Tab-separated table of N, CA and C in Angstrom:
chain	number	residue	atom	x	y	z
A	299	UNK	N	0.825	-1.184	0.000
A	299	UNK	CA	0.000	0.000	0.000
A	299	UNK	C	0.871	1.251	0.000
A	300	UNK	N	0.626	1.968	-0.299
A	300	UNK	CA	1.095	3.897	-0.970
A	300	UNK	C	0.962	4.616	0.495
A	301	UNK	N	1.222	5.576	1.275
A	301	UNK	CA	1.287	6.362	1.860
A	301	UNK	C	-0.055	7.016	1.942
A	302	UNK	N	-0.315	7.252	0.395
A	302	UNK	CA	-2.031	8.054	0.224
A	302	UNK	C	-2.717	6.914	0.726
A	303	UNK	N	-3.208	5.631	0.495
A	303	UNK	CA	-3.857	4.817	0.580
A	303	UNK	C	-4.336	4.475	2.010
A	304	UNK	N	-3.130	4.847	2.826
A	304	UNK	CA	-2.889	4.184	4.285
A	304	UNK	C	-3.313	5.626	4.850
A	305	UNK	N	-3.521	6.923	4.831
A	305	UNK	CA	-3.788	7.810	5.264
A	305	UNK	C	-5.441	8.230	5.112
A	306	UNK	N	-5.849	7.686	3.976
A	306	UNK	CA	-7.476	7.346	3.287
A	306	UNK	C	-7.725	6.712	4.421
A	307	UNK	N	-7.461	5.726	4.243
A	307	UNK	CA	-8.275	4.438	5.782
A	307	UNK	C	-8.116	4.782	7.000
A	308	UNK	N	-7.185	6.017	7.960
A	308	UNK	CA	-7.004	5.840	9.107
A	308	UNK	C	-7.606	7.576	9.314
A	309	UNK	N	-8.418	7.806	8.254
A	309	UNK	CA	-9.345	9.512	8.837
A	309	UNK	C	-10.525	8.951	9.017
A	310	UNK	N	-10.851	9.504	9.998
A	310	UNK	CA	-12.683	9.771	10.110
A	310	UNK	C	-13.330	10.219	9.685
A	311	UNK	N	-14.873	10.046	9.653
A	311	UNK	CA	-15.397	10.378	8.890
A	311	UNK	C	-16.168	11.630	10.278
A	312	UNK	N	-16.792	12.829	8.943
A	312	UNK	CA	-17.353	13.870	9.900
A	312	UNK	C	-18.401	13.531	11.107
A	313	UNK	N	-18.851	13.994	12.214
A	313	UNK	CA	-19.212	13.168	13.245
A	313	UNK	C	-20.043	14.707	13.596
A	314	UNK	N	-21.237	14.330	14.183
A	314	UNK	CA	-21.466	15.331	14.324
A	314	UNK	C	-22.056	15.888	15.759
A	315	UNK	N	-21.473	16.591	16.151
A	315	UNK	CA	-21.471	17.267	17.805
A	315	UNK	C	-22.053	18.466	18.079
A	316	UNK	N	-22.771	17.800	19.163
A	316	UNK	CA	-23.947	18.934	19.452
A	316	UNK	C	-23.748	19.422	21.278
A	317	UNK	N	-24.609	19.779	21.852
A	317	UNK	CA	-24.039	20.687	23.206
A	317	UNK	C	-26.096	20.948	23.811
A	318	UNK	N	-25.940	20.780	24.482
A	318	UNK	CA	-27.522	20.562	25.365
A	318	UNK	C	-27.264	19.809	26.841
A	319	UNK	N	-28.103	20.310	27.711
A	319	UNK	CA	-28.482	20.359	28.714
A	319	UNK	C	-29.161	18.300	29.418
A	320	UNK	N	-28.670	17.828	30.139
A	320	UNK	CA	-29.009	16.844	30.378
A	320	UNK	C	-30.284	16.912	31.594
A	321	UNK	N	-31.371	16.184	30.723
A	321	UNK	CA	-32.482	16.293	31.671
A	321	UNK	C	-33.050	15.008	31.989
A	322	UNK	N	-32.453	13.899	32.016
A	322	UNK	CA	-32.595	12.370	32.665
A	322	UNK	C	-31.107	12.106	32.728
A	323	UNK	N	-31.074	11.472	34.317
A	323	UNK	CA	-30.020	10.184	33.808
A	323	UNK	C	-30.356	8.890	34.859
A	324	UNK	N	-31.806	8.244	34.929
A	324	UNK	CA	-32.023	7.533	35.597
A	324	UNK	C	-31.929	5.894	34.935
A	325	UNK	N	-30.958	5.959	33.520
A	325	UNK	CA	-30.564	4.418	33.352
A	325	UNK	C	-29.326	4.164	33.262
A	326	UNK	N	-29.073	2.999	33.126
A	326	UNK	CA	-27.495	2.460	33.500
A	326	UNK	C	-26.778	3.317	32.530
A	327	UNK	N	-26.108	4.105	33.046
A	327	UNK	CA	-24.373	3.903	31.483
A	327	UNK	C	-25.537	5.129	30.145
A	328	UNK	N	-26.753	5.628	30.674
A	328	UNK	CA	-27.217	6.507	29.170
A	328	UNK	C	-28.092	7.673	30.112
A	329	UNK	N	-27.965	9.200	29.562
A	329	UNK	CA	-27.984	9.987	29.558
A	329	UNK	C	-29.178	10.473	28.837
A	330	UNK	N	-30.434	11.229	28.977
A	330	UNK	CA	-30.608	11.917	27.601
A	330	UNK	C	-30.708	13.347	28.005
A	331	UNK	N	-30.584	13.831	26.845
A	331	UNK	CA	-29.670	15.303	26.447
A	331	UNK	C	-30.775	16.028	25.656
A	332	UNK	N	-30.957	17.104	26.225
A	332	UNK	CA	-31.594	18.218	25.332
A	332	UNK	C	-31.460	19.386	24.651
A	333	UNK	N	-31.226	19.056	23.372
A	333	UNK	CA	-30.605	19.701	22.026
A	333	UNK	C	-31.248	20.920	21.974
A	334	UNK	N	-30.555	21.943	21.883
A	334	UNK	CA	-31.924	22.942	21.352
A	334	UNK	C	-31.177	23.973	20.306
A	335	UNK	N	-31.966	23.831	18.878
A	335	UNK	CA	-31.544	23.974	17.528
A	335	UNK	C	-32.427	25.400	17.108
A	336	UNK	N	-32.000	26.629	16.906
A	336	UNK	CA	-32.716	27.915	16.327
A	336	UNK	C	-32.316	27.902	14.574
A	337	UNK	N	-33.676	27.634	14.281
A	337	UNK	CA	-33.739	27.948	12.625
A	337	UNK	C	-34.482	29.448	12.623
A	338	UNK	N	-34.384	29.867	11.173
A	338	UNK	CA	-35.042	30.647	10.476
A	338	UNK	C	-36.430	30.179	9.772
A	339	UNK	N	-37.509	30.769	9.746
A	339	UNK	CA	-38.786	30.065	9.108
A	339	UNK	C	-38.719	30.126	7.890
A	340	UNK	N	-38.338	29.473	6.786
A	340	UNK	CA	-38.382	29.554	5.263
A	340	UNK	C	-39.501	30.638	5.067
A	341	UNK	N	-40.114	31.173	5.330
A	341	UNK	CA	-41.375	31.601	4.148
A	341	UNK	C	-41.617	32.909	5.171
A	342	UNK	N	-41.877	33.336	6.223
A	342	UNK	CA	-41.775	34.544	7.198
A	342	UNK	C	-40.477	34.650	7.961
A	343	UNK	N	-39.054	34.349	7.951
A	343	UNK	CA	-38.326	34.870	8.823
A	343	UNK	C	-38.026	34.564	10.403
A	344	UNK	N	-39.151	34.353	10.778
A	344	UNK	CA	-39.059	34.202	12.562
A	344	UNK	C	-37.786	33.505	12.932
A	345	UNK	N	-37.079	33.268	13.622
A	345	UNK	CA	-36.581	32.743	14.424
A	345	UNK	C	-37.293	31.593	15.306
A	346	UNK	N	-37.172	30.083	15.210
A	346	UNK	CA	-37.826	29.210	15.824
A	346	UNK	C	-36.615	28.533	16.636
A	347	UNK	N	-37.000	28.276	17.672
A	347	UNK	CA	-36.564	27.253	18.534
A	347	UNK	C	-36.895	25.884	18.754
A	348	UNK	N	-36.224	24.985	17.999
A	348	UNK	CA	-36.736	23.556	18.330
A	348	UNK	C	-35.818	22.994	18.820
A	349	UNK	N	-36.488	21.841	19.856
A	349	UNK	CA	-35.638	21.557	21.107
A	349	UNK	C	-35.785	19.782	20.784
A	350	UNK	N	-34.614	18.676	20.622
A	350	UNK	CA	-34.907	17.159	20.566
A	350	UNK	C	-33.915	16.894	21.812
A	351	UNK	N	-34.721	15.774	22.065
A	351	UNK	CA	-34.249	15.119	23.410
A	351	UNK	C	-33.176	13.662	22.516
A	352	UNK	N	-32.135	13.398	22.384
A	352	UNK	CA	-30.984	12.970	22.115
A	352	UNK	C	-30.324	12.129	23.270
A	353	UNK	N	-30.731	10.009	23.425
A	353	UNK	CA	-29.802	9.704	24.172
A	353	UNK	C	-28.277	9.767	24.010
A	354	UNK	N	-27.586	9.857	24.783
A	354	UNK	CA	-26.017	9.136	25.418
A	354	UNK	C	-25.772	8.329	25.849
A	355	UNK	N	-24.428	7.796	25.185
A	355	UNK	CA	-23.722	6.835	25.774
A	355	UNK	C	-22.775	7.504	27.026
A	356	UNK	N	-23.081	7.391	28.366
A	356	UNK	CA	-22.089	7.866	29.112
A	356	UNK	C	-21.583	6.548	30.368
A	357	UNK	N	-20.195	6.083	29.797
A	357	UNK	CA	-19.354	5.280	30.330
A	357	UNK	C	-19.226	5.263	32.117
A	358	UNK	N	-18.678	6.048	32.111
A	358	UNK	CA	-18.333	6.282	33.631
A	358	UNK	C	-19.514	6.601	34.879
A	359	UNK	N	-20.814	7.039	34.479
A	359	UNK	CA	-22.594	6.982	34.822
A	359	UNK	C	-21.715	8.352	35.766
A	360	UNK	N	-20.706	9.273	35.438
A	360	UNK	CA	-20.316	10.624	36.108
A	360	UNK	C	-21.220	12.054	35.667
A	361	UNK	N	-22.091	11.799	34.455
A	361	UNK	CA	-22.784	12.756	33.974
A	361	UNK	C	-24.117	13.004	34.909
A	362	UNK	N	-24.640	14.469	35.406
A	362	UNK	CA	-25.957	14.117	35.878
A	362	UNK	C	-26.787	15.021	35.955
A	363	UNK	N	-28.303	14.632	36.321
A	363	UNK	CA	-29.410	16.015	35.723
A	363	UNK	C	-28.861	17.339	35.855
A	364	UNK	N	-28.846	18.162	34.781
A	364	UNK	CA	-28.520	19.765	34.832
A	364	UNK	C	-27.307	20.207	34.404
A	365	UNK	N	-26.521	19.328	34.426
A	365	UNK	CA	-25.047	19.159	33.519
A	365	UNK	C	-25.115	19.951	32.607
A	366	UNK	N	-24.463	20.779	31.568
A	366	UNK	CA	-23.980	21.007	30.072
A	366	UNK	C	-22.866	20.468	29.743
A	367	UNK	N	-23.752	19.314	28.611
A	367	UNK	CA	-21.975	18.537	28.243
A	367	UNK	C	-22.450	18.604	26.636
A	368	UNK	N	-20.854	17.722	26.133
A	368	UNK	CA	-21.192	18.181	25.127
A	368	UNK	C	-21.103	16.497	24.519
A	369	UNK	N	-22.189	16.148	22.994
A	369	UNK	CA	-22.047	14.821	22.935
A	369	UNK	C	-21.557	14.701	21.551
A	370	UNK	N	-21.125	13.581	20.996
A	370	UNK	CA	-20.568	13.634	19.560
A	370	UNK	C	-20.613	12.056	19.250
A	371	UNK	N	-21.679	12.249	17.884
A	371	UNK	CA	-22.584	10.965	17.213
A	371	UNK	C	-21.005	9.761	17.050
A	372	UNK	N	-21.972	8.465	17.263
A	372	UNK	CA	-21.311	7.434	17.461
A	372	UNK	C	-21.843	6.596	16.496
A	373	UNK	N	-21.533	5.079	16.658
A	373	UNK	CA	-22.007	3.776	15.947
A	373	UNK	C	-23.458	3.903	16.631
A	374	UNK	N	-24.330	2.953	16.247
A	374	UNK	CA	-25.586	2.322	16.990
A	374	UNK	C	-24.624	1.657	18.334
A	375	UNK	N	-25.109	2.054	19.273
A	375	UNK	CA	-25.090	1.728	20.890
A	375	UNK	C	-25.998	0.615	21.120
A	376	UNK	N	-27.410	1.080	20.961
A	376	UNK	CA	-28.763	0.234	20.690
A	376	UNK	C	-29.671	0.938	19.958
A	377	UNK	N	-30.927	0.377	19.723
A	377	UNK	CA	-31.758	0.847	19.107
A	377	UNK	C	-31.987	2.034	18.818
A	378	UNK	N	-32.314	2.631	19.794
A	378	UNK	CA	-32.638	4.506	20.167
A	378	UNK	C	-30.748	5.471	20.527
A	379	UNK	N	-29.758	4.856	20.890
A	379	UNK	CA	-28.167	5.454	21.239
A	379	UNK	C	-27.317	5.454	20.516
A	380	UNK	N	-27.501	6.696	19.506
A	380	UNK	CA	-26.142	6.573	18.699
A	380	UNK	C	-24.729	7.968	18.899
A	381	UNK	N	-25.002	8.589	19.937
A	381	UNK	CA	-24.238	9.716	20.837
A	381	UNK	C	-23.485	9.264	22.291
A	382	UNK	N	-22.435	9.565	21.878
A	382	UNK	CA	-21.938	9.545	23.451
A	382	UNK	C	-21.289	10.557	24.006
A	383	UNK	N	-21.111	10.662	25.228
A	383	UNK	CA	-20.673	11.870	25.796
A	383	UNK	C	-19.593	12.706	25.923
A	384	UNK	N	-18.885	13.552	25.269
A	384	UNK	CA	-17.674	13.294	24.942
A	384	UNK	C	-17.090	14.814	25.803
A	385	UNK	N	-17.486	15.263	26.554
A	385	UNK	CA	-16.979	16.040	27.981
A	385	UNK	C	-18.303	16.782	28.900
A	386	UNK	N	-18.248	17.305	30.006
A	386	UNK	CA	-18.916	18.134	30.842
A	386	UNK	C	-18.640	19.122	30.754
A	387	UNK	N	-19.230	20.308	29.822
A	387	UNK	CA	-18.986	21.886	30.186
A	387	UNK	C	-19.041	22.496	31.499
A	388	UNK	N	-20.664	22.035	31.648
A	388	UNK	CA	-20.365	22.712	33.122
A	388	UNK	C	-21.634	21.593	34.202
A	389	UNK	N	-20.977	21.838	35.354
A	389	UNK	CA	-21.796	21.107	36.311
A	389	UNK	C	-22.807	21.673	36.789
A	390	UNK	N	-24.370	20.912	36.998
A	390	UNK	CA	-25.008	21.787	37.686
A	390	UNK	C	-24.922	21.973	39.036
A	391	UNK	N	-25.680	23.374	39.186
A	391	UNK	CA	-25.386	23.507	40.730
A	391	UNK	C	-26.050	23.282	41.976
């Protein structure tokens, strides 16, 4: 194999990381996280706020209600978990 070839296979692919507020963490090892995304309204302008609730994978069960962390998309975990937790901005108080 070429130098190019071996540098192709060992990048990642884009992943995509988001930052929301944790408002459950009453199951083993998962988190869920609440995203909250401001669009523009195609056709009037407004400013909308839409908010998705997003599980985590969180390893260490150190994450907890009121947290700001930040999470960044993974493989399928299970069915509904494809995010895991990938630091704590800030702790709640």
């Amino acid at each position: 194999m070429s130098e190019q070839e071996k540098n192709v296979q060992t990048q990642r692919n884009y992943r995509k990381v988001r930052t929301g507020y944790v408002v459950s963490d009453k199951m083993d090892k998962t988190v869920v996280v609440e995203v909250e995304d401001r669009r523009k309204h195609a056709l009037y302008g407004k400013v909308m706020t839409r908010s998705k609730r997003i599980k985590a994978h969180d390893e260490t069960n150190e994450v907890r209600e009121g947290d700001l962390v930040r999470i960044m998309e993974t493989r399928p975990l299970s069915a509904t978990k494809h995010f895991r937790v990938v630091e704590v901005i800030e702790k709640a108080k």
